Coordinates of C-alpha atoms in Angstrom, one line a residue:
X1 CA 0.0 0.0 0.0
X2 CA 1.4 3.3 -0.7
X3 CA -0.2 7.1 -1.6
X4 CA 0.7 8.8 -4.3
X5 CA 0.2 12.8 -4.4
X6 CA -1.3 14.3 -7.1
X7 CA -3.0 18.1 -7.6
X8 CA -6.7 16.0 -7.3
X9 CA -5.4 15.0 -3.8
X10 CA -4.1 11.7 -2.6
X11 CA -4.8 8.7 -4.4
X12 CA -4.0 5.2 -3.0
X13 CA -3.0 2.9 -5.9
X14 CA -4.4 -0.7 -6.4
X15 CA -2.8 -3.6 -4.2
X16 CA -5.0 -6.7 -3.8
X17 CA -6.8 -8.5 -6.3
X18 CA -9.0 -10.4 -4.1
X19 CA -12.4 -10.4 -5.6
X20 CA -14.7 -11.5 -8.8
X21 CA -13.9 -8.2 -10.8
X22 CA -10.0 -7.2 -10.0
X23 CA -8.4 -10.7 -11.0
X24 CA -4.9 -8.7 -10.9
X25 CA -2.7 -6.0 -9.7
X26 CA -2.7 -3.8 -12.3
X27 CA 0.6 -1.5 -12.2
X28 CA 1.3 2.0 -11.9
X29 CA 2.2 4.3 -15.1
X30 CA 4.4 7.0 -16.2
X31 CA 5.4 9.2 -18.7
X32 CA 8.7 8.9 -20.1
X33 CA 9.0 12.6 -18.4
X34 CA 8.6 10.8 -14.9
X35 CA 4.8 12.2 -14.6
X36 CA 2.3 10.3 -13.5
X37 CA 0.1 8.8 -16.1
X38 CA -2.1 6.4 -15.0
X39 CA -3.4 4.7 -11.8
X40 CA -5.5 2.0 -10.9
X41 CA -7.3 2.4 -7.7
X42 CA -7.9 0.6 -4.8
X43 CA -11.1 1.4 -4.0
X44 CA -13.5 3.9 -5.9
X45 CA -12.4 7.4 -4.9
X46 CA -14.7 10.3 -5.6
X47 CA -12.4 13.1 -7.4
X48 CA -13.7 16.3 -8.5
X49 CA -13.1 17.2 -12.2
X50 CA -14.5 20.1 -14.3
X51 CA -16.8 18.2 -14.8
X52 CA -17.8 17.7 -11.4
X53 CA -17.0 15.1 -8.6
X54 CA -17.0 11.3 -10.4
X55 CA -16.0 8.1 -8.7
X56 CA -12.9 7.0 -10.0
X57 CA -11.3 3.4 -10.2
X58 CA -8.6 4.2 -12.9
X59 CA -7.3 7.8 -14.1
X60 CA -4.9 8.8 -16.4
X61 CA -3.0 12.3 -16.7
X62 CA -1.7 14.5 -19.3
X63 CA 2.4 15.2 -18.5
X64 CA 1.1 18.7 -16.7
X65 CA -0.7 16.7 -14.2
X66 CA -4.6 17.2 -15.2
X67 CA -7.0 14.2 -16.0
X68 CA -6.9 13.1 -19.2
X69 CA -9.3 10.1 -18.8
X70 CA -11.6 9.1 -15.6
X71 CA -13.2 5.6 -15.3
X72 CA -15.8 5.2 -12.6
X73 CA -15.6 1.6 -13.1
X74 CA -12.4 -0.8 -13.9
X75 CA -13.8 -4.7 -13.0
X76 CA -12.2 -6.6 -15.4
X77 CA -14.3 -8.9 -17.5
X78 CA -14.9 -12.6 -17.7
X79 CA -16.8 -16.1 -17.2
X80 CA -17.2 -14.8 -13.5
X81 CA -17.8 -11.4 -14.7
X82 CA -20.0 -10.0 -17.3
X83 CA -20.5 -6.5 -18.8
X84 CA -24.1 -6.7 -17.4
X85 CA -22.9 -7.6 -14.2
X86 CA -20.7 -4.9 -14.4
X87 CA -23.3 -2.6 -15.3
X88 CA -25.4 -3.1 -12.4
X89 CA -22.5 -1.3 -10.4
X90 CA -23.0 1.5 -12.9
X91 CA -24.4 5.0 -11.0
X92 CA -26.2 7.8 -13.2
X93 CA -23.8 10.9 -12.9
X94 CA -24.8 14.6 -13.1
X95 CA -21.8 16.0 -14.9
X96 CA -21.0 19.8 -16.4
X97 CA -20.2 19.1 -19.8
X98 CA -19.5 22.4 -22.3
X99 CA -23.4 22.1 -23.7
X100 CA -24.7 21.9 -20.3
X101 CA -25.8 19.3 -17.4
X102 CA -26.0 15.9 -17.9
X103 CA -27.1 12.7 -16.2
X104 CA -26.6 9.3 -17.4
X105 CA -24.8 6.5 -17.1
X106 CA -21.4 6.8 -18.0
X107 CA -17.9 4.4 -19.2
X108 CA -15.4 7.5 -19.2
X109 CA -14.9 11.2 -19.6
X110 CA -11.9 12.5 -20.6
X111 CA -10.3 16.2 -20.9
X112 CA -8.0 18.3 -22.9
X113 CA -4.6 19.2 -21.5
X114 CA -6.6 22.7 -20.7
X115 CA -9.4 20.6 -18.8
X116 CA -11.9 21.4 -21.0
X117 CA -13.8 18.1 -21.7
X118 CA -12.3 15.9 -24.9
X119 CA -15.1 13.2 -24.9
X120 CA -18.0 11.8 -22.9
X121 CA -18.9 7.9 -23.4
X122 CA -21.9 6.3 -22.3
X123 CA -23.1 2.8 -20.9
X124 CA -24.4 0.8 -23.5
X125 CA -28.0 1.4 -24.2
X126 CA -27.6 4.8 -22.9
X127 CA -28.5 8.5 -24.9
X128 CA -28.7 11.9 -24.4
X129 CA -30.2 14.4 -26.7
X130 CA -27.0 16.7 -27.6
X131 CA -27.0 20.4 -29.4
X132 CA -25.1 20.7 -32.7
X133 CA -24.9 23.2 -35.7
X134 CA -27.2 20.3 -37.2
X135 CA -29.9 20.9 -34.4
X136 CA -30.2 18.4 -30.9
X137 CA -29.2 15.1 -31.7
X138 CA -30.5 11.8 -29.9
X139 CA -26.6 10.7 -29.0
X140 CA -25.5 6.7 -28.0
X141 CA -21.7 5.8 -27.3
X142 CA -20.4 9.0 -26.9
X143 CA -19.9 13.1 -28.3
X144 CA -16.3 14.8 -28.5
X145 CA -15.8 18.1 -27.8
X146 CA -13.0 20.9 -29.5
X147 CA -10.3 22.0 -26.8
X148 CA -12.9 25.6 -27.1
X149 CA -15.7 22.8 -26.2
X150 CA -17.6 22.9 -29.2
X151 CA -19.4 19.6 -30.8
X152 CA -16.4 18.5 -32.5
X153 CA -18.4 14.7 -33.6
X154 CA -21.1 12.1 -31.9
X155 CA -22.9 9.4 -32.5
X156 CA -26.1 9.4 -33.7
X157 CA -28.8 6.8 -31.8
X158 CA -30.9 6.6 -34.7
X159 CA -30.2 7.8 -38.5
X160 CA -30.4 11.5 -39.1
X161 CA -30.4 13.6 -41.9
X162 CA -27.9 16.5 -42.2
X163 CA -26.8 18.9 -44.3
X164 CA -23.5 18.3 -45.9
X165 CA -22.1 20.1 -48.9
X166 CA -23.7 17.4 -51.1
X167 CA -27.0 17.6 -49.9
X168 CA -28.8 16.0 -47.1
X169 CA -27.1 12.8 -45.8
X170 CA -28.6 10.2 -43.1
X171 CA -25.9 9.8 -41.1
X172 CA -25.9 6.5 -38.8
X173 CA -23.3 3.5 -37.8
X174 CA -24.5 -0.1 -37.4
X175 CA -21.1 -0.9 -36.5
X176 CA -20.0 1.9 -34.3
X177 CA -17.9 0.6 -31.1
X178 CA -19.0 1.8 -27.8
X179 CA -14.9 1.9 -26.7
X180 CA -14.9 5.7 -26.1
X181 CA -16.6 8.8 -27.4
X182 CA -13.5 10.4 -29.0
X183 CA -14.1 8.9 -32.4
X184 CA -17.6 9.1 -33.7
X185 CA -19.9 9.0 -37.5
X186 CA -21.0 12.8 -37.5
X187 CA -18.1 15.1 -37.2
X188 CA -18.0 19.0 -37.4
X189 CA -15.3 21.1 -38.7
X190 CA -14.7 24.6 -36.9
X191 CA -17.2 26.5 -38.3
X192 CA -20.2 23.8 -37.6
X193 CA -20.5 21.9 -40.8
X194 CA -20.6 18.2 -41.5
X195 CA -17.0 17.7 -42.0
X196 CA -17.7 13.0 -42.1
X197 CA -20.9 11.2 -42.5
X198 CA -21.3 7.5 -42.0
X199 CA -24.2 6.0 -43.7
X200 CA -25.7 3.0 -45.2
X201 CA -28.8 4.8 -46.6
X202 CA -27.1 7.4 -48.9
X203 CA -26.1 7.5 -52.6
X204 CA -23.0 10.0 -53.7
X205 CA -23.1 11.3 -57.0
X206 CA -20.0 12.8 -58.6
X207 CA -19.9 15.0 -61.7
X208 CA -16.9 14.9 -63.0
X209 CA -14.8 17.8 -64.8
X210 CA -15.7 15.9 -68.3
X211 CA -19.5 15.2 -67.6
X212 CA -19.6 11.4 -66.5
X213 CA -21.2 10.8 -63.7
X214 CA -19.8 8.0 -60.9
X215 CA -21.9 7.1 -58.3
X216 CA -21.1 5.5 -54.6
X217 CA -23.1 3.4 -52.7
X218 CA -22.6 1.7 -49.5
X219 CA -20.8 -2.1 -50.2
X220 CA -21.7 -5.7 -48.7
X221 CA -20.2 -8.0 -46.7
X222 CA -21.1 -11.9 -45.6
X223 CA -23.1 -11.3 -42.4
X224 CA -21.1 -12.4 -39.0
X225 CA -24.6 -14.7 -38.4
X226 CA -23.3 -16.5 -41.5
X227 CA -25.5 -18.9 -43.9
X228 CA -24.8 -16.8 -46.6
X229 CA -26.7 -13.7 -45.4
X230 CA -25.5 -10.0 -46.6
X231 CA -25.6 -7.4 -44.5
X232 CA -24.4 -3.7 -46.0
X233 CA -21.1 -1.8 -44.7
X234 CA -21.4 1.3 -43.7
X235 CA -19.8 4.2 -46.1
X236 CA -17.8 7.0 -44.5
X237 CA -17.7 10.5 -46.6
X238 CA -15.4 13.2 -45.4
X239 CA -15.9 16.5 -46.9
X240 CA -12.0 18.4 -46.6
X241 CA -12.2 22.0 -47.2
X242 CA -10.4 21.1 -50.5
X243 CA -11.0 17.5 -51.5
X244 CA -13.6 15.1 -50.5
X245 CA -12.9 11.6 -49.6
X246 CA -15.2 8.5 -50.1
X247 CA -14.6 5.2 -48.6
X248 CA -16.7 2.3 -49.4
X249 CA -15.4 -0.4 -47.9
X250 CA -13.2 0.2 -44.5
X251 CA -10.4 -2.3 -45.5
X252 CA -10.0 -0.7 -48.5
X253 CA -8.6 3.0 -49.8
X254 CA -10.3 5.9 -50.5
X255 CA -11.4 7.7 -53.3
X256 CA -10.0 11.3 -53.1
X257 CA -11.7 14.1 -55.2
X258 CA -10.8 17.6 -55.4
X259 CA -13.3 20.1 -54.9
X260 CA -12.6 21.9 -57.3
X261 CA -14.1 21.1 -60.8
X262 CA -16.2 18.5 -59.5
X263 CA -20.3 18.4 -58.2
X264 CA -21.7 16.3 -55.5
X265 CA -25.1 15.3 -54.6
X266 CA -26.3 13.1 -52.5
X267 CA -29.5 11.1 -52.6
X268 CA -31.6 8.5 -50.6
X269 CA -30.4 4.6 -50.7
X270 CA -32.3 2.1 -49.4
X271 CA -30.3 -1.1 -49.8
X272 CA -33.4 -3.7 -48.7
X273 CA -34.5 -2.8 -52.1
X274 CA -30.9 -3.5 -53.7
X275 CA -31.1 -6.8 -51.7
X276 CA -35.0 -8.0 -52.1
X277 CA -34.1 -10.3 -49.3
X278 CA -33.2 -8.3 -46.6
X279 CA -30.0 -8.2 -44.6
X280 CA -29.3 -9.3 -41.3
X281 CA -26.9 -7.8 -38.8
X282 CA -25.8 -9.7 -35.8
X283 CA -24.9 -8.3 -32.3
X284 CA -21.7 -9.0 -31.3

């Protein structure tokens, strides 16, 4: 057992592994610098952030000592433990975020160098309704947030249609990963327009400089539930302020466009009606 001093007061790392959820020790961490960077906890230790106080079992620090990633919880999965048993430990939190209050259930926050908030990730199953230059925005997994703390991306619960600079997209992730809310489908630029859309229910359109039209759809894959189902894969459009880039498949490159000399539009893509019979998407 020792205690180690930080500017959040004194935090007693992890030492015993005695139970169901903490099957090891795990160690302390440092930056090459000598800074503390992360620390399991012994027991959950109520620290107050910018954010507000949170229960900690694990933080992390940025080299100048501030939070860079809290964890209420830190049991560590398995046959004796399971992410709904894990869940059931879960408290809703009332946290300060830079749109406003917030209570729900929550996996980590995390903050800039300058505290302000970096990302906020939710519990499985969990939303909150978030403000963007798009209008509010039903939100699962998680919402980043600029080192100003604007909307910098989120994930949508449900799809949404947004204004891009090819039109109205619906933006939404079948396969989005609940790890942490840094990464997310809908992203902003600086001035508050859709900088990436993920979707499986748009068409892109390209004029090019010579007059041919190319069009880009969402692809297909064998579903995970096998049997020779289908199920689509999602298409990721990200609209740079001089060249647009269109993948269609995430293991393979993108298609990058300038701007300049070519149109895009998007349109409505329903791919049930490209596969007459149906698609299937497994939970995994």
């Amino acid at each position: 057992m020792q205690t180690i001093s930080t500017q959040y007061g004194d935090l007693i790392p992890q030492y015993t592994d005695d139970d169901l959820r903490k099957r090891e020790i795990l160690p302390v961490e440092y930056h090459p610098s000598g800074a503390l960077k992360s620390v399991p906890l012994e027991t959950q230790t109520v620290i107050a952030t910018p954010a507000g106080d949170i229960p900690a079992e694990l933080v992390s620090f940025h080299e100048n000592g501030t939070i860079s990633r809290i964890f209420p919880l830190n049991g560590k999965l398995s046959g004796y433990w399971s992410q709904e048993d894990e869940a059931g430990l879960a408290e809703v939190l009332t946290l300060t975020t830079p749109f406003g209050l917030v209570r729900a259930r929550i996996l980590s926050v995390s903050f800039h160098d300058n505290r302000i908030m970096r990302s906020l990730t939710l519990w499985p199953g969990e939303t909150i309704s978030v403000p963007t230059p798009a209008g509010p925005v039903e939100t699962r997994i998680g919402v980043s947030f600029t080192r100003e703390g604007k909307v910098a991306s989120l994930e949508p619960a449900k799809p949404l249609s947004v204004p891009t600079p090819a039109g109205e997209m619906t933006v939404f992730d079948p396969d989005a990963v609940g790890v942490n809310g840094d990464r997310n489908s809908l992203v902003f630029d600086e001035d508050g327009k859709v900088a990436q859309a993920v979707t499986t229910l748009t068409r892109l359109t390209v004029v090019h400089p010579d007059g041919h039209h190319e069009s880009f759809i969402p692809e297909y894959r064998e579903s995970l539930c096998g049997d020779s189902d289908r199920e689509v894969v999602p298409m990721t459009v990200c609209f740079g302020k001089k060249e647009v880039s269109i993948r269609t498949n995430p293991d393979s490159a993108p298609t990058v466009l300038p701007r300049v000399g070519h149109v895009f539009f998007a349109e409505p893509y329903l791919p049930q009606l490209a596969s007459p019979f149906g698609e299937l998407r497994c939970s995994i």
